[in-house]
Each structure stands twice: as C-alpha cells, then as structure tokens.
Short mmCIF file of C-alpha atoms in Angstrom, two decimals:
data_model
loop_
_atom_site.label_atom_id
_atom_site.label_comp_id
_atom_site.label_asym_id
_atom_site.label_seq_id
_atom_site.Cartn_x
_atom_site.Cartn_y
_atom_site.Cartn_z
CA MET A 1 2.44 11.34 -19.48
CA LYS A 2 2.29 14.41 -19.23
CA ASP A 3 1.97 14.35 -18.84
CA ASN A 4 -1.79 17.51 -21.11
CA SER A 5 -2.17 20.70 -18.93
CA SER A 6 -1.32 22.87 -21.90
CA ALA A 7 -4.73 22.43 -23.45
CA THR A 8 -6.35 24.10 -20.49
CA VAL A 9 -4.76 27.45 -19.69
CA GLN A 10 -4.55 30.44 -21.96
CA VAL A 11 -1.26 31.80 -20.67
CA ARG A 12 1.29 33.15 -23.13
CA PRO A 13 4.62 33.66 -21.36
CA PRO A 14 7.10 36.01 -23.03
CA VAL A 15 9.06 34.32 -25.77
CA PRO A 16 12.71 33.86 -24.73
CA PRO A 17 15.12 36.13 -26.66
CA GLY A 18 16.47 34.54 -29.81
CA ALA A 19 13.83 31.79 -29.98
CA GLN A 20 12.85 30.77 -33.51
CA PRO A 21 9.15 30.59 -34.48
CA GLN A 22 9.13 26.77 -34.60
CA THR A 23 11.31 26.19 -31.52
CA GLY A 24 8.33 25.80 -29.19
CA LEU A 25 6.76 23.18 -31.43
CA TRP A 26 9.96 21.12 -31.51
CA TRP A 27 10.35 21.24 -27.73
CA GLY A 28 6.69 20.30 -27.34
CA LEU A 29 7.08 17.41 -29.76
CA LEU A 30 10.10 16.19 -27.80
CA GLY A 31 8.06 16.19 -24.61
CA VAL A 32 5.17 14.34 -26.26
CA ALA A 33 7.58 11.79 -27.71
CA ALA A 34 8.96 11.17 -24.21
CA PHE A 35 5.47 10.74 -22.74
CA SER A 36 4.31 8.47 -25.58
CA PHE A 37 6.38 5.59 -24.19
CA THR A 38 4.61 5.73 -20.80
CA VAL A 39 1.75 3.34 -21.58
CA PRO A 40 3.84 0.72 -23.45
CA PHE A 41 6.60 0.75 -20.84
CA THR A 42 4.08 0.49 -18.02
CA ARG A 43 2.73 -2.60 -19.78
CA VAL A 44 6.27 -4.03 -19.84
CA ALA A 45 6.94 -3.20 -16.19
CA VAL A 46 3.73 -4.77 -14.84
CA GLU A 47 4.75 -8.12 -16.31
CA GLY A 48 7.33 -8.46 -13.53
CA LEU A 49 6.65 -5.81 -10.89
CA ASP A 50 3.70 -5.16 -8.61
CA PRO A 51 1.48 -2.33 -9.92
CA LEU A 52 1.54 -0.63 -6.53
CA PHE A 53 5.34 -0.66 -6.56
CA ILE A 54 5.44 0.75 -10.10
CA GLY A 55 2.97 3.54 -9.41
CA SER A 56 4.54 4.58 -6.11
CA GLY A 57 8.18 3.73 -6.72
CA ARG A 58 8.43 5.80 -9.87
CA ALA A 59 7.12 8.80 -7.95
CA VAL A 60 9.67 8.29 -5.16
CA ILE A 61 12.58 8.32 -7.60
CA ALA A 62 11.17 11.32 -9.46
CA ALA A 63 10.67 13.14 -6.14
CA GLY A 64 14.34 12.66 -5.33
CA LEU A 65 15.31 14.20 -8.66
CA ALA A 66 12.79 17.00 -8.18
CA GLY A 67 14.07 17.78 -4.69
CA ALA A 68 17.64 17.95 -5.99
CA ALA A 69 16.62 20.26 -8.85
CA LEU A 70 14.72 22.56 -6.50
CA ALA A 71 17.64 22.69 -4.07
CA LEU A 72 20.30 23.27 -6.74
CA THR A 73 18.32 26.12 -8.29
CA ARG A 74 17.44 27.52 -4.85
CA GLN A 75 13.72 27.75 -5.46
CA ARG A 76 11.62 29.54 -2.89
CA LEU A 77 9.02 27.58 -0.98
CA PRO A 78 5.49 28.18 -2.32
CA ARG A 79 3.22 30.32 -0.20
CA PRO A 80 1.14 28.45 2.41
CA ARG A 81 -2.13 28.86 0.51
CA THR A 82 -0.54 27.35 -2.59
CA TRP A 83 0.16 23.97 -0.97
CA ALA A 84 -3.51 22.95 -1.00
CA ARG A 85 -3.63 23.60 -4.76
CA LEU A 86 -0.40 21.69 -5.28
CA ALA A 87 -2.02 18.81 -3.40
CA LEU A 88 -4.63 18.62 -6.18
CA VAL A 89 -1.84 18.43 -8.75
CA ALA A 90 -0.07 15.74 -6.75
CA GLY A 91 -3.25 13.76 -6.21
CA GLY A 92 -4.02 13.78 -9.91
CA VAL A 93 -0.73 13.31 -11.73
CA VAL A 94 1.60 11.87 -9.08
CA VAL A 95 -0.75 9.53 -7.20
CA GLY A 96 -3.95 8.87 -9.15
CA PHE A 97 -2.85 8.54 -12.77
CA PRO A 98 0.28 6.36 -12.26
CA LEU A 99 -1.39 3.97 -9.82
CA LEU A 100 -4.63 3.54 -11.77
CA THR A 101 -2.90 3.03 -15.12
CA SER A 102 -0.44 0.57 -13.59
CA TYR A 103 -3.26 -1.62 -12.30
CA ALA A 104 -5.31 -1.23 -15.50
CA LEU A 105 -2.44 -2.29 -17.75
CA THR A 106 -2.11 -5.60 -15.97
CA ALA A 107 -5.33 -6.61 -17.75
CA VAL A 108 -5.50 -4.77 -21.09
CA PRO A 109 -2.99 -4.22 -23.93
CA ALA A 110 -1.06 -0.98 -24.19
CA GLY A 111 -2.86 -0.03 -27.42
CA HIS A 112 -6.22 -0.41 -25.70
CA GLY A 113 -5.07 1.79 -22.83
CA ALA A 114 -3.78 4.44 -25.22
CA VAL A 115 -7.17 4.71 -26.94
CA VAL A 116 -9.06 5.32 -23.68
CA ILE A 117 -6.40 7.72 -22.40
CA ALA A 118 -6.66 9.66 -25.67
CA LEU A 119 -9.71 11.28 -24.08
CA LEU A 120 -7.39 13.17 -21.71
CA PRO A 121 -6.91 16.45 -23.69
CA ALA A 122 -10.68 16.97 -23.88
CA ALA A 123 -11.12 15.95 -20.23
CA THR A 124 -8.41 18.39 -19.19
CA ALA A 125 -10.08 21.19 -21.13
CA THR A 126 -13.36 20.35 -19.41
CA ALA A 127 -11.73 20.41 -15.97
CA ALA A 128 -10.25 23.82 -16.75
CA VAL A 129 -13.62 25.14 -17.87
CA LEU A 130 -15.22 24.00 -14.61
CA ARG A 131 -12.28 25.28 -12.55
CA THR A 132 -12.16 28.76 -14.10
CA GLY A 133 -15.89 29.29 -14.63
CA GLU A 134 -15.58 29.71 -18.39
CA ARG A 135 -18.66 29.47 -20.59
CA PRO A 136 -17.56 27.80 -23.81
CA PRO A 137 -19.97 27.44 -26.73
CA LEU A 138 -22.30 24.50 -27.12
CA ALA A 139 -19.97 23.01 -29.73
CA PHE A 140 -17.37 22.39 -27.00
CA TRP A 141 -19.76 20.27 -24.95
CA LEU A 142 -20.99 18.43 -28.04
CA VAL A 143 -17.57 17.32 -29.25
CA THR A 144 -16.45 16.52 -25.71
CA GLY A 145 -19.54 14.36 -25.27
CA LEU A 146 -18.89 12.66 -28.60
CA GLY A 147 -15.33 11.94 -27.56
CA SER A 148 -16.51 10.41 -24.29
CA LEU A 149 -19.04 8.27 -26.14
CA ALA A 150 -16.34 7.16 -28.59
CA ALA A 151 -14.03 6.11 -25.75
CA LEU A 152 -16.85 4.30 -23.93
CA GLY A 153 -18.05 2.68 -27.14
CA PHE A 154 -14.57 1.37 -27.84
CA ALA A 155 -14.28 0.03 -24.28
CA PHE A 156 -17.70 -1.66 -24.50
CA LEU A 157 -16.90 -3.30 -27.84
CA GLN A 158 -13.56 -4.57 -26.56
CA ALA A 159 -15.25 -5.96 -23.45
CA GLY A 160 -17.88 -7.89 -25.39
CA GLY A 161 -20.71 -5.46 -26.11
CA ILE A 162 -22.98 -2.94 -24.47
CA GLY A 163 -23.47 -3.64 -20.81
CA HIS A 164 -20.02 -5.22 -20.44
CA LEU A 165 -17.25 -2.91 -19.27
CA HIS A 166 -13.93 -4.32 -18.13
CA TRP A 167 -12.77 -3.21 -14.69
CA ALA A 168 -9.53 -2.04 -16.28
CA ASP A 169 -11.49 0.45 -18.39
CA LEU A 170 -13.03 1.91 -15.26
CA LEU A 171 -9.53 2.37 -13.87
CA LEU A 172 -8.38 4.02 -17.11
CA LEU A 173 -11.35 6.39 -17.06
CA GLY A 174 -10.57 7.16 -13.41
CA ALA A 175 -6.96 7.84 -14.41
CA VAL A 176 -8.16 10.27 -17.09
CA ALA A 177 -10.31 12.09 -14.53
CA CYS A 178 -7.44 12.30 -12.02
CA ALA A 179 -4.97 13.58 -14.58
CA ALA A 180 -7.47 16.10 -15.98
CA VAL A 181 -7.95 17.69 -12.57
CA GLY A 182 -4.24 17.61 -11.83
CA TYR A 183 -3.24 19.09 -15.18
CA ALA A 184 -5.88 21.81 -15.10
CA GLU A 185 -4.86 22.89 -11.60
CA GLY A 186 -1.20 22.54 -12.50
CA GLY A 187 -1.64 24.87 -15.43
CA LEU A 188 -3.05 27.49 -13.08
CA ARG A 189 -0.34 26.97 -10.44
CA ALA A 190 2.37 27.32 -13.10
CA ARG A 191 1.44 30.99 -13.31
CA GLU A 192 2.40 31.38 -9.67
CA VAL A 193 5.32 29.03 -8.95
CA GLY A 194 6.67 28.30 -12.43
CA SER A 195 6.16 25.53 -14.96
CA TRP A 196 8.57 22.71 -14.07
CA GLN A 197 8.56 23.88 -10.45
CA THR A 198 4.86 22.97 -10.23
CA ILE A 199 5.42 19.27 -10.96
CA ALA A 200 8.58 19.29 -8.85
CA TRP A 201 6.81 20.63 -5.77
CA ALA A 202 3.90 18.24 -6.37
CA LEU A 203 6.33 15.31 -6.43
CA VAL A 204 8.00 16.45 -3.21
CA LEU A 205 4.61 16.93 -1.55
CA ALA A 206 3.47 13.41 -2.45
CA ALA A 207 6.82 11.78 -1.61
CA PRO A 208 6.00 10.64 1.98
CA LEU A 209 2.80 8.88 0.87
CA MET A 210 4.39 7.29 -2.16
CA LEU A 211 7.41 6.16 -0.16
CA ALA A 212 5.11 4.47 2.36
CA LEU A 213 3.16 2.74 -0.43
CA ALA A 214 6.38 1.58 -2.11
CA ALA A 215 7.63 0.18 1.21
CA VAL A 216 4.36 -1.68 1.80
CA SER A 217 4.48 -3.16 -1.69
CA ALA A 218 8.13 -4.18 -1.38
CA ALA A 219 7.50 -5.80 1.99
CA ALA A 220 4.51 -7.79 0.72
CA GLN A 221 6.13 -8.76 -2.58
CA PRO A 222 9.87 -8.10 -2.90
CA PRO A 223 10.40 -6.63 -6.38
CA GLN A 224 11.95 -9.06 -8.84
CA ALA A 225 12.07 -8.35 -12.54
CA THR A 226 14.11 -8.85 -15.67
CA PRO A 227 16.60 -6.19 -16.80
CA VAL A 228 14.15 -5.07 -19.49
CA GLN A 229 11.36 -4.65 -16.95
CA TRP A 230 13.65 -2.70 -14.63
CA ALA A 231 14.69 -0.51 -17.56
CA ALA A 232 11.04 0.20 -18.33
CA PHE A 233 10.45 1.11 -14.68
CA GLY A 234 13.49 3.40 -14.73
CA TYR A 235 12.16 5.18 -17.80
CA LEU A 236 8.80 5.73 -16.11
CA ALA A 237 10.49 7.20 -13.04
CA VAL A 238 13.13 9.38 -14.65
CA VAL A 239 11.57 10.44 -17.97
CA SER A 240 7.78 10.00 -17.82
CA MET A 241 7.50 11.36 -14.28
CA PHE A 242 10.14 14.08 -14.40
CA LEU A 243 12.48 14.86 -17.32
CA GLY A 244 9.73 14.79 -19.95
CA PHE A 245 8.16 17.78 -18.26
CA PHE A 246 11.26 19.89 -18.90
CA ALA A 247 10.93 19.61 -22.68
CA TRP A 248 7.13 19.93 -22.56
CA TYR A 249 7.06 23.04 -20.40
CA ARG A 250 9.97 24.55 -22.33
CA GLY A 251 7.85 24.23 -25.45
CA LEU A 252 4.94 25.97 -23.73
CA ALA A 253 7.22 28.76 -22.51
CA VAL A 254 8.51 29.43 -26.03
CA GLY A 255 5.01 29.00 -27.50
CA PRO A 256 2.77 29.84 -29.15
CA ILE A 257 0.92 27.86 -26.50
CA ALA A 258 -2.22 27.28 -28.59
CA GLN A 259 -0.18 25.53 -31.27
CA VAL A 260 2.21 23.69 -28.97
CA SER A 261 -0.63 22.31 -26.84
CA GLN A 262 -2.20 20.57 -29.82
CA VAL A 263 0.98 18.58 -30.48
CA GLN A 264 -0.20 16.45 -27.55
CA LEU A 265 -2.88 14.94 -29.74
CA LEU A 266 -0.09 12.95 -31.40
CA GLN A 267 0.69 11.16 -28.13
CA PRO A 268 -1.94 8.37 -28.30
CA VAL A 269 -1.07 7.72 -31.96
CA MET A 270 2.58 7.34 -31.04
CA SER A 271 1.73 5.14 -28.03
CA ILE A 272 -0.32 2.79 -30.20
CA CYS A 273 2.53 2.57 -32.72
CA TRP A 274 5.10 1.85 -29.99
CA ALA A 275 2.82 -0.87 -28.61
CA ALA A 276 2.75 -2.51 -32.03
CA LEU A 277 6.46 -2.09 -32.78
CA LEU A 278 7.98 -2.78 -29.36
CA LEU A 279 5.46 -5.15 -27.79
CA GLY A 280 4.22 -6.90 -30.92
CA GLU A 281 0.59 -5.99 -30.20
CA ALA A 282 -1.74 -6.41 -33.15
CA LEU A 283 -3.00 -3.10 -34.55
CA THR A 284 -6.65 -4.04 -35.12
CA TRP A 285 -9.22 -2.03 -37.03
CA SER A 286 -11.19 -1.43 -33.84
CA THR A 287 -8.12 0.03 -32.12
CA ALA A 288 -7.25 2.21 -35.10
CA LEU A 289 -10.80 3.49 -35.64
CA GLY A 290 -11.45 3.93 -31.92
CA GLY A 291 -8.24 5.88 -31.49
CA LEU A 292 -8.93 8.13 -34.47
CA ALA A 293 -12.47 8.87 -33.27
CA VAL A 294 -11.38 9.79 -29.75
CA ILE A 295 -8.40 11.85 -30.95
CA ALA A 296 -10.54 13.72 -33.50
CA CYS A 297 -13.11 14.66 -30.87
CA ALA A 298 -10.44 15.62 -28.35
CA GLY A 299 -8.74 17.80 -30.95
CA ALA A 300 -12.03 19.46 -31.85
CA ALA A 301 -12.77 20.16 -28.18
CA VAL A 302 -9.36 21.74 -27.64
CA ARG A 303 -9.67 23.88 -30.78
CA VAL A 304 -13.17 25.07 -29.91
CA ARG A 305 -12.04 26.09 -26.44
CA LEU A 306 -8.89 27.82 -27.67
CA ASN A 307 -10.89 29.75 -30.27
CA SER A 308 -13.74 30.60 -27.92
CA PRO A 309 -14.02 34.30 -26.98
CA ALA A 310 -14.65 33.19 -23.38
CA SER A 311 -11.31 31.39 -23.20
#
C-alpha cells in the first residue's frame, strides 16, 4: 500500500539528469498499480492463513530484503535521534496497517475495504498538517470532513444502517489512522535518510517484533494454504511491503511531486476493479458511489493543501 506519504510533504528533489517530463508520473503509476493489489490479495491470503501470520510474516520477509538492500548499498546508520521518528513510521505502515487490514478483510469483501481505505490520502494530509503545524484554509477541513462522513456513511449503510458499524470497519479506520501517521512521518524522514531508505530502516527496526508475532502465530496455528494463497502472501511481502516503494519513491524523486502524488487517488479505483475481476466480487452501486464520493473528497483535500500558500 503504499503504500500515500507523497500527499503530505512539499519536497521537490532535484530532477535526475535526462528525465523526461512525464517520467515521474509513469513511475508513480507503476507504484500505485503495485499497491492496488494489496487489498484483494490480502483477501485471498486470509482465506487460508492466519491474519496475524499474514500481517507479521510479510513484514519479516520484507525486512530481510530491506536489510540486504541496505547492506549491499552500504547505507549509513541513521542518527540516534532519528530512530524514534522511524519507530513512528514502523508502527504505522509496518505494524499497524498490515495487521489491522489483515484482520478486517477476514470479515468484509476487498471492494468494501478499498472504499474505506480510500480515505487515506486525505487522512495522510491531515496528519502532515498536524505534524508540521500548517494552517490550511477552511476548505481543507471541510472536504476532509466530507470525505470522512462519506466513508462512515458507506460503512454504516453496508452494516445495516445508522448505529450499526461492523467491527471490521473500525479496524479499517484504525488502519487508515496508523498509515496516515506513518506516511506523514515517513515523508519528513525521507528528507533526512532518503526515500526508499526510510521504509527499509522502518522494516529493519520492526523486524524483531514482527518475527516474534509470526513465530507465535505459526506455533498456535501452523500455516497451511493453497498455492494461490501462498502466492498472494508472497506478493504482499515482496511487492506491497517493499518493491512497490522503489517505483513509488522513484516517481516522487523525478516529480513533479504535486502531480505524482495525486496518481495515488487511482489506487482504490484499481483495487475495486481487481476485486471484481480477480475475486468475482459484485460491483454494487453502493460500492461504486461510496468509492467515488470518498475519492473525490480525498482528491479535493489533497489539492487544497497542495495549493495552499501555507503548504
């Protein structure tokens, strides 16, 4: 998943020599396409594997890849004061988001999850505003509030009306909050330690905890799954948790960041389509309208913040 920090930080790294004007957009789109399979493939994996094993095991594998990449490129250790900030990134995008979405998707369809998670770009922008002390215009708070109401309204309707909220929706909203904090802080840390290095160090930092959780899950319920379910798990570990970030952050590095960041608004649309095509989930009017409403508000919030003089 990605994965969404780009909507939060107004950093414009120098464009690499020889880069074409649209190169950043294509790299960003590649990253979003990689992340768009996360929700559907999580739904596949939880049919045969324990959610705790999925959420923790994918991080363990990704941490191994991250450690190898850091060692091969001889990256310097972050400064001591940076580790506490990296812990926020790890807590949000390595621990919180994968675990909460894994449990949530045992109970709701992938399309449903994609609609609620579509709130993430606006939530990430909000977390960045609070983190950096920005003062965006009233329009930002209005469209962010509308997006939140749209996501909650969709969840209420799917659960049977006002006053009925499925526990899975609470987990999804918690996942959005975790990822928003992690992405906002990660965007800031990328200025200091580098873009892909930020997620790599966060993975390494969280590895001991995630390894312990994976061991506990495997001991309580030895993992058994079909080849398709194992393939989905492998994708989550290798692509969603690690390789997807290379394309995404490459796109941000080439830029322009304001344009590349908004490509992420395509992610929930793509996730809903994959859920229909690959999992055979029915694309209902409520899912389509709910997704469009949340995405429209999230896009408006991102645009308002990017265009705000205070940003």
